[in-house]
Amino acid sequence: MAKFELPALEYAYDALEPFVDKLTMEIHHSKHHNAYTTNFNKALEDNKIEVNSIEELFASISKYPAAVRNNGGGYYNHLLFWKFMSPNGGQPSSELAEAINSTFGSVDEFKKVFNNAAVTRFGSGWAWLVLVDGKLVVTSTPNQDSPLMDVSDVKGTPLLCLDVWEHAYYLKYQNRRPEFAENWWNVVNWNEVSRLYSAAK
Ligand code: MN
């Protein structure tokens, strides 16, 4: 059976300082993401599930045990999250900026809507920018759910996500999730968001 592996980061643990601190990145990647990956493989093995693709698995995730949903989501959401950050993430492409402006009014307004989703997600979860039938939509999911999952309120193609579990920010920001969400824009990898938008639109 194919094993899922913890992906290497494309930057050093301290590369996103001071907005995301080195110790948080190190624990988040080497401990939290590593545990989701290990437990995802174990859940697949325990339940004798062959995965053709994450998209296909998530599209029928309601049929599988909670361990597959929670750890599969944890594995894949973090894989995306690391790619959505960079010490030199550039700016939105002109076509993405146009779509953001026509949907939200401006990039700043989009950030407000996105951060509102991040801050108002009760407990642990994720904020998302997704593409739904060609339209940009901001949403959030609880726990490790993904907008690719059939259980998600809003289903769409992920273009950007922010982890708002306390483990993502507590060491540096403690209870100040809004401050973390605000500072996080300094390290957003717009090049990756633009690439995904171009491929999915
Ligand atoms: Mn996390």
Tab-separated table of N, CA and C in Angstrom, residues 89-192:
chain	number	residue	atom	x	y	z
A	89	GLY	N	6.584	35.474	-0.921
A	89	GLY	CA	5.412	34.922	-1.613
A	89	GLY	C	4.847	35.767	-2.731
A	90	GLY	N	5.432	36.932	-2.956
A	90	GLY	CA	4.985	37.777	-4.071
A	90	GLY	C	3.620	38.389	-3.849
A	91	GLN	N	2.966	38.731	-4.958
A	91	GLN	CA	1.670	39.406	-4.931
A	91	GLN	C	0.676	38.597	-5.754
A	92	PRO	N	-0.635	38.849	-5.564
A	92	PRO	CA	-1.616	38.145	-6.403
A	92	PRO	C	-1.363	38.444	-7.886
A	93	SER	N	-1.519	37.441	-8.742
A	93	SER	CA	-1.413	37.657	-10.185
A	93	SER	C	-2.508	38.641	-10.598
A	94	SER	N	-2.381	39.225	-11.789
A	94	SER	CA	-3.384	40.211	-12.192
A	94	SER	C	-4.761	39.563	-12.335
A	95	GLU	N	-4.814	38.327	-12.834
A	95	GLU	CA	-6.148	37.692	-12.976
A	95	GLU	C	-6.749	37.356	-11.610
A	96	LEU	N	-5.905	36.957	-10.650
A	96	LEU	CA	-6.423	36.679	-9.305
A	96	LEU	C	-6.862	37.973	-8.626
A	97	ALA	N	-6.053	39.017	-8.767
A	97	ALA	CA	-6.403	40.313	-8.170
A	97	ALA	C	-7.726	40.818	-8.738
A	98	GLU	N	-7.925	40.642	-10.042
A	98	GLU	CA	-9.197	41.048	-10.669
A	98	GLU	C	-10.372	40.290	-10.069
A	99	ALA	N	-10.188	38.979	-9.898
A	99	ALA	CA	-11.266	38.148	-9.333
A	99	ALA	C	-11.548	38.547	-7.889
A	100	ILE	N	-10.500	38.812	-7.125
A	100	ILE	CA	-10.682	39.237	-5.729
A	100	ILE	C	-11.395	40.583	-5.681
A	101	ASN	N	-10.955	41.511	-6.522
A	101	ASN	CA	-11.576	42.842	-6.530
A	101	ASN	C	-13.047	42.776	-6.916
A	102	SER	N	-13.370	41.956	-7.920
A	102	SER	CA	-14.771	41.917	-8.347
A	102	SER	C	-15.641	41.159	-7.349
A	103	THR	N	-15.033	40.264	-6.571
A	103	THR	CA	-15.823	39.489	-5.598
A	103	THR	C	-15.953	40.217	-4.263
A	104	PHE	N	-14.848	40.777	-3.800
A	104	PHE	CA	-14.814	41.331	-2.437
A	104	PHE	C	-14.675	42.858	-2.412
A	105	GLY	N	-14.365	43.476	-3.548
A	105	GLY	CA	-14.194	44.922	-3.590
A	105	GLY	C	-12.732	45.322	-3.671
A	106	SER	N	-11.897	44.659	-2.878
A	106	SER	CA	-10.462	44.933	-2.888
A	106	SER	C	-9.754	43.784	-2.163
A	107	VAL	N	-8.434	43.747	-2.305
A	107	VAL	CA	-7.664	42.718	-1.598
A	107	VAL	C	-7.780	42.935	-0.085
A	108	ASP	N	-7.780	44.190	0.352
A	108	ASP	CA	-7.920	44.471	1.787
A	108	ASP	C	-9.266	43.998	2.326
A	109	GLU	N	-10.319	44.212	1.543
A	109	GLU	CA	-11.645	43.746	1.973
A	109	GLU	C	-11.686	42.221	2.022
A	110	PHE	N	-11.045	41.591	1.041
A	110	PHE	CA	-10.963	40.121	1.053
A	110	PHE	C	-10.283	39.628	2.328
A	111	LYS	N	-9.183	40.278	2.695
A	111	LYS	CA	-8.463	39.874	3.913
A	111	LYS	C	-9.356	39.995	5.145
A	112	LYS	N	-10.187	41.039	5.175
A	112	LYS	CA	-11.100	41.218	6.320
A	112	LYS	C	-12.113	40.085	6.389
A	113	VAL	N	-12.663	39.724	5.232
A	113	VAL	CA	-13.660	38.642	5.187
A	113	VAL	C	-13.013	37.316	5.599
A	114	PHE	N	-11.825	37.087	5.075
A	114	PHE	CA	-11.103	35.849	5.387
A	114	PHE	C	-10.766	35.797	6.881
A	115	ASN	N	-10.245	36.908	7.406
A	115	ASN	CA	-9.866	36.917	8.828
A	115	ASN	C	-11.079	36.810	9.737
A	116	ASN	N	-12.207	37.332	9.281
A	116	ASN	CA	-13.434	37.169	10.063
A	116	ASN	C	-13.803	35.683	10.151
A	117	ALA	N	-13.631	34.974	9.047
A	117	ALA	CA	-13.896	33.522	9.048
A	117	ALA	C	-12.925	32.811	9.994
A	118	ALA	N	-11.676	33.273	10.003
A	118	ALA	CA	-10.647	32.662	10.860
A	118	ALA	C	-10.943	32.908	12.339
A	119	VAL	N	-11.336	34.123	12.647
A	119	VAL	CA	-11.526	34.517	14.046
A	119	VAL	C	-12.827	33.965	14.611
A	120	THR	N	-13.854	33.843	13.776
A	120	THR	CA	-15.163	33.407	14.274
A	120	THR	C	-15.337	31.887	14.226
A	121	ARG	N	-14.383	31.174	13.658
A	121	ARG	CA	-14.441	29.703	13.712
A	121	ARG	C	-14.290	29.295	15.176
A	122	PHE	N	-15.333	28.776	15.785
A	122	PHE	CA	-15.297	28.441	17.202
A	122	PHE	C	-14.456	27.193	17.414
A	123	GLY	N	-13.530	27.257	18.374
A	123	GLY	CA	-12.676	26.112	18.648
A	123	GLY	C	-11.632	25.947	17.562
A	124	SER	N	-11.318	24.695	17.239
A	124	SER	CA	-10.242	24.410	16.298
A	124	SER	C	-10.779	24.260	14.887
A	125	GLY	N	-9.997	24.703	13.911
A	125	GLY	CA	-10.425	24.553	12.531
A	125	GLY	C	-9.569	25.351	11.579
A	126	TRP	N	-10.139	25.642	10.430
A	126	TRP	CA	-9.414	26.295	9.340
A	126	TRP	C	-10.281	27.342	8.664
A	127	ALA	N	-9.640	28.416	8.186
A	127	ALA	CA	-10.298	29.365	7.288
A	127	ALA	C	-9.822	29.053	5.869
A	128	TRP	N	-10.702	29.245	4.905
A	128	TRP	CA	-10.408	28.861	3.518
A	128	TRP	C	-10.849	29.908	2.511
A	129	LEU	N	-10.072	30.011	1.433
A	129	LEU	CA	-10.552	30.606	0.187
A	129	LEU	C	-10.675	29.436	-0.779
A	130	VAL	N	-11.888	29.255	-1.319
A	130	VAL	CA	-12.109	28.148	-2.243
A	130	VAL	C	-12.750	28.663	-3.528
A	131	LEU	N	-12.615	27.858	-4.567
A	131	LEU	CA	-13.275	28.151	-5.830
A	131	LEU	C	-14.483	27.221	-5.942
A	132	VAL	N	-15.668	27.841	-6.057
A	132	VAL	CA	-16.916	27.076	-6.188
A	132	VAL	C	-17.580	27.490	-7.494
A	133	ASP	N	-17.655	26.580	-8.443
A	133	ASP	CA	-18.241	26.893	-9.758
A	133	ASP	C	-17.644	28.177	-10.340
A	134	GLY	N	-16.334	28.304	-10.255
A	134	GLY	CA	-15.649	29.458	-10.837
A	134	GLY	C	-15.675	30.717	-9.995
A	135	LYS	N	-16.349	30.656	-8.826
A	135	LYS	CA	-16.455	31.847	-7.965
A	135	LYS	C	-15.582	31.698	-6.724
A	136	LEU	N	-14.993	32.803	-6.280
A	136	LEU	CA	-14.215	32.817	-5.042
A	136	LEU	C	-15.161	32.877	-3.850
A	137	VAL	N	-14.950	31.993	-2.892
A	137	VAL	CA	-15.795	31.930	-1.693
A	137	VAL	C	-14.900	31.753	-0.473
A	138	VAL	N	-15.181	32.517	0.585
A	138	VAL	CA	-14.486	32.339	1.863
A	138	VAL	C	-15.363	31.495	2.766
A	139	THR	N	-14.744	30.517	3.425
A	139	THR	CA	-15.492	29.674	4.340
A	139	THR	C	-14.560	29.209	5.454
A	140	SER	N	-15.077	28.405	6.364
A	140	SER	CA	-14.219	27.795	7.380
A	140	SER	C	-14.733	26.392	7.648
A	141	THR	N	-13.853	25.563	8.184
A	141	THR	CA	-14.226	24.189	8.530
A	141	THR	C	-13.817	23.912	9.971
A	142	PRO	N	-14.546	23.037	10.657
A	142	PRO	CA	-14.153	22.629	12.010
A	142	PRO	C	-13.083	21.543	11.968
A	143	ASN	N	-12.346	21.423	13.055
A	143	ASN	CA	-11.408	20.301	13.236
A	143	ASN	C	-10.432	20.210	12.063
A	144	GLN	N	-10.315	19.029	11.429
A	144	GLN	CA	-9.427	18.899	10.268
A	144	GLN	C	-10.236	18.667	8.991
A	145	ASP	N	-11.480	19.107	8.982
A	145	ASP	CA	-12.284	18.939	7.771
A	145	ASP	C	-11.752	19.821	6.650
A	146	SER	N	-12.015	19.384	5.428
A	146	SER	CA	-11.555	20.073	4.227
A	146	SER	C	-12.757	20.396	3.350
A	147	PRO	N	-12.690	21.490	2.591
A	147	PRO	CA	-13.772	21.782	1.630
A	147	PRO	C	-13.861	20.734	0.513
A	148	LEU	N	-12.874	19.854	0.431
A	148	LEU	CA	-12.936	18.755	-0.538
A	148	LEU	C	-13.785	17.600	-0.011
A	149	MET	N	-14.151	17.658	1.288
A	149	MET	CA	-14.902	16.548	1.892
A	149	MET	C	-16.401	16.704	1.657
A	150	ASP	N	-17.059	15.574	1.451
A	150	ASP	CA	-18.516	15.613	1.232
A	150	ASP	C	-19.271	16.114	2.456
A	151	VAL	N	-18.638	16.087	3.621
A	151	VAL	CA	-19.295	16.555	4.849
A	151	VAL	C	-19.216	18.074	5.020
A	152	SER	N	-18.449	18.747	4.162
A	152	SER	CA	-18.227	20.180	4.331
A	152	SER	C	-19.467	20.987	3.925
A	153	ASP	N	-19.786	22.018	4.703
A	153	ASP	CA	-20.926	22.890	4.366
A	153	ASP	C	-20.720	23.520	3.000
A	154	VAL	N	-19.511	24.047	2.775
A	154	VAL	CA	-19.167	24.642	1.485
A	154	VAL	C	-18.127	23.746	0.832
A	155	LYS	N	-18.439	23.235	-0.347
A	155	LYS	CA	-17.498	22.357	-1.056
A	155	LYS	C	-16.888	23.110	-2.228
A	156	GLY	N	-15.556	23.035	-2.336
A	156	GLY	CA	-14.889	23.726	-3.426
A	156	GLY	C	-13.423	23.362	-3.475
A	157	THR	N	-12.733	23.955	-4.431
A	157	THR	CA	-11.302	23.709	-4.605
A	157	THR	C	-10.508	24.673	-3.726
A	158	PRO	N	-9.670	24.155	-2.817
A	158	PRO	CA	-8.893	25.046	-1.946
A	158	PRO	C	-7.883	25.902	-2.725
A	159	LEU	N	-7.899	27.201	-2.435
A	159	LEU	CA	-6.912	28.117	-3.017
A	159	LEU	C	-6.009	28.713	-1.956
A	160	LEU	N	-6.467	28.683	-0.694
A	160	LEU	CA	-5.706	29.248	0.424
A	160	LEU	C	-6.344	28.760	1.716
A	161	CYS	N	-5.506	28.466	2.720
A	161	CYS	CA	-6.082	28.109	4.024
A	161	CYS	C	-5.187	28.599	5.150
A	162	LEU	N	-5.843	28.845	6.270
A	162	LEU	CA	-5.145	29.269	7.489
A	162	LEU	C	-5.568	28.356	8.633
A	163	ASP	N	-4.587	27.793	9.281
A	163	ASP	CA	-4.781	26.930	10.442
A	163	ASP	C	-5.072	27.808	11.654
A	164	VAL	N	-6.248	27.639	12.265
A	164	VAL	CA	-6.532	28.415	13.475
A	164	VAL	C	-6.654	27.532	14.722
A	165	TRP	N	-6.088	26.337	14.654
A	165	TRP	CA	-5.907	25.549	15.884
A	165	TRP	C	-4.933	26.324	16.787
A	166	GLU	N	-5.121	26.212	18.087
A	166	GLU	CA	-4.214	26.953	18.981
A	166	GLU	C	-2.756	26.556	18.778
A	167	HIS	N	-2.509	25.296	18.372
A	167	HIS	CA	-1.109	24.886	18.183
A	167	HIS	C	-0.422	25.683	17.072
A	168	ALA	N	-1.214	26.342	16.219
A	168	ALA	CA	-0.645	27.115	15.111
A	168	ALA	C	-0.112	28.475	15.554
A	169	TYR	N	-0.529	28.932	16.746
A	169	TYR	CA	-0.140	30.299	17.122
A	169	TYR	C	0.084	30.533	18.612
A	170	TYR	N	-0.265	29.553	19.463
A	170	TYR	CA	-0.348	29.846	20.896
A	170	TYR	C	0.993	30.237	21.528
A	171	LEU	N	2.085	29.644	21.088
A	171	LEU	CA	3.394	29.935	21.709
A	171	LEU	C	3.762	31.403	21.569
A	172	LYS	N	3.432	31.998	20.412
A	172	LYS	CA	3.787	33.388	20.180
A	172	LYS	C	2.643	34.342	20.501
A	173	TYR	N	1.424	33.958	20.147
A	173	TYR	CA	0.292	34.883	20.223
A	173	TYR	C	-0.663	34.579	21.373
A	174	GLN	N	-0.459	33.480	22.087
A	174	GLN	CA	-1.370	33.030	23.145
A	174	GLN	C	-2.820	33.075	22.643
A	175	ASN	N	-3.681	33.851	23.321
A	175	ASN	CA	-5.092	33.862	22.940
A	175	ASN	C	-5.404	34.841	21.811
A	176	ARG	N	-4.386	35.491	21.237
A	176	ARG	CA	-4.627	36.578	20.285
A	176	ARG	C	-4.717	36.077	18.840
A	177	ARG	N	-5.721	35.266	18.580
A	177	ARG	CA	-5.899	34.733	17.227
A	177	ARG	C	-6.049	35.841	16.167
A	178	PRO	N	-6.781	36.924	16.453
A	178	PRO	CA	-6.902	37.988	15.442
A	178	PRO	C	-5.547	38.581	15.036
A	179	GLU	N	-4.637	38.728	16.014
A	179	GLU	CA	-3.314	39.288	15.713
A	179	GLU	C	-2.507	38.318	14.837
A	180	PHE	N	-2.607	37.038	15.148
A	180	PHE	CA	-1.943	36.019	14.324
A	180	PHE	C	-2.477	36.073	12.892
A	181	ALA	N	-3.799	36.117	12.752
A	181	ALA	CA	-4.409	36.115	11.413
A	181	ALA	C	-3.998	37.358	10.627
A	182	GLU	N	-3.869	38.474	11.326
A	182	GLU	CA	-3.454	39.726	10.676
A	182	GLU	C	-1.998	39.636	10.213
A	183	ASN	N	-1.128	39.203	11.115
A	183	ASN	CA	0.304	39.120	10.789
A	183	ASN	C	0.615	38.079	9.723
A	184	TRP	N	-0.217	37.059	9.678
A	184	TRP	CA	0.005	35.948	8.748
A	184	TRP	C	0.055	36.397	7.284
A	185	TRP	N	-0.661	37.466	6.950
A	185	TRP	CA	-0.659	37.942	5.557
A	185	TRP	C	0.733	38.333	5.083
A	186	ASN	N	1.623	38.629	6.017
A	186	ASN	CA	3.004	38.979	5.646
A	186	ASN	C	3.766	37.807	5.040
A	187	VAL	N	3.285	36.596	5.280
A	187	VAL	CA	4.006	35.422	4.778
A	187	VAL	C	3.159	34.582	3.813
A	188	VAL	N	2.035	35.132	3.375
A	188	VAL	CA	1.191	34.372	2.435
A	188	VAL	C	1.895	34.248	1.082
A	189	ASN	N	1.852	33.045	0.553
A	189	ASN	CA	2.496	32.755	-0.731
A	189	ASN	C	1.501	32.987	-1.868
A	190	TRP	N	1.408	34.255	-2.276
A	190	TRP	CA	0.470	34.623	-3.342
A	190	TRP	C	0.823	33.939	-4.660
A	191	ASN	N	2.087	33.619	-4.846
A	191	ASN	CA	2.475	32.914	-6.080
A	191	ASN	C	1.756	31.575	-6.178
A	192	GLU	N	1.662	30.872	-5.044
A	192	GLU	CA	0.993	29.568	-5.028
A	192	GLU	C	-0.525	29.730	-5.181
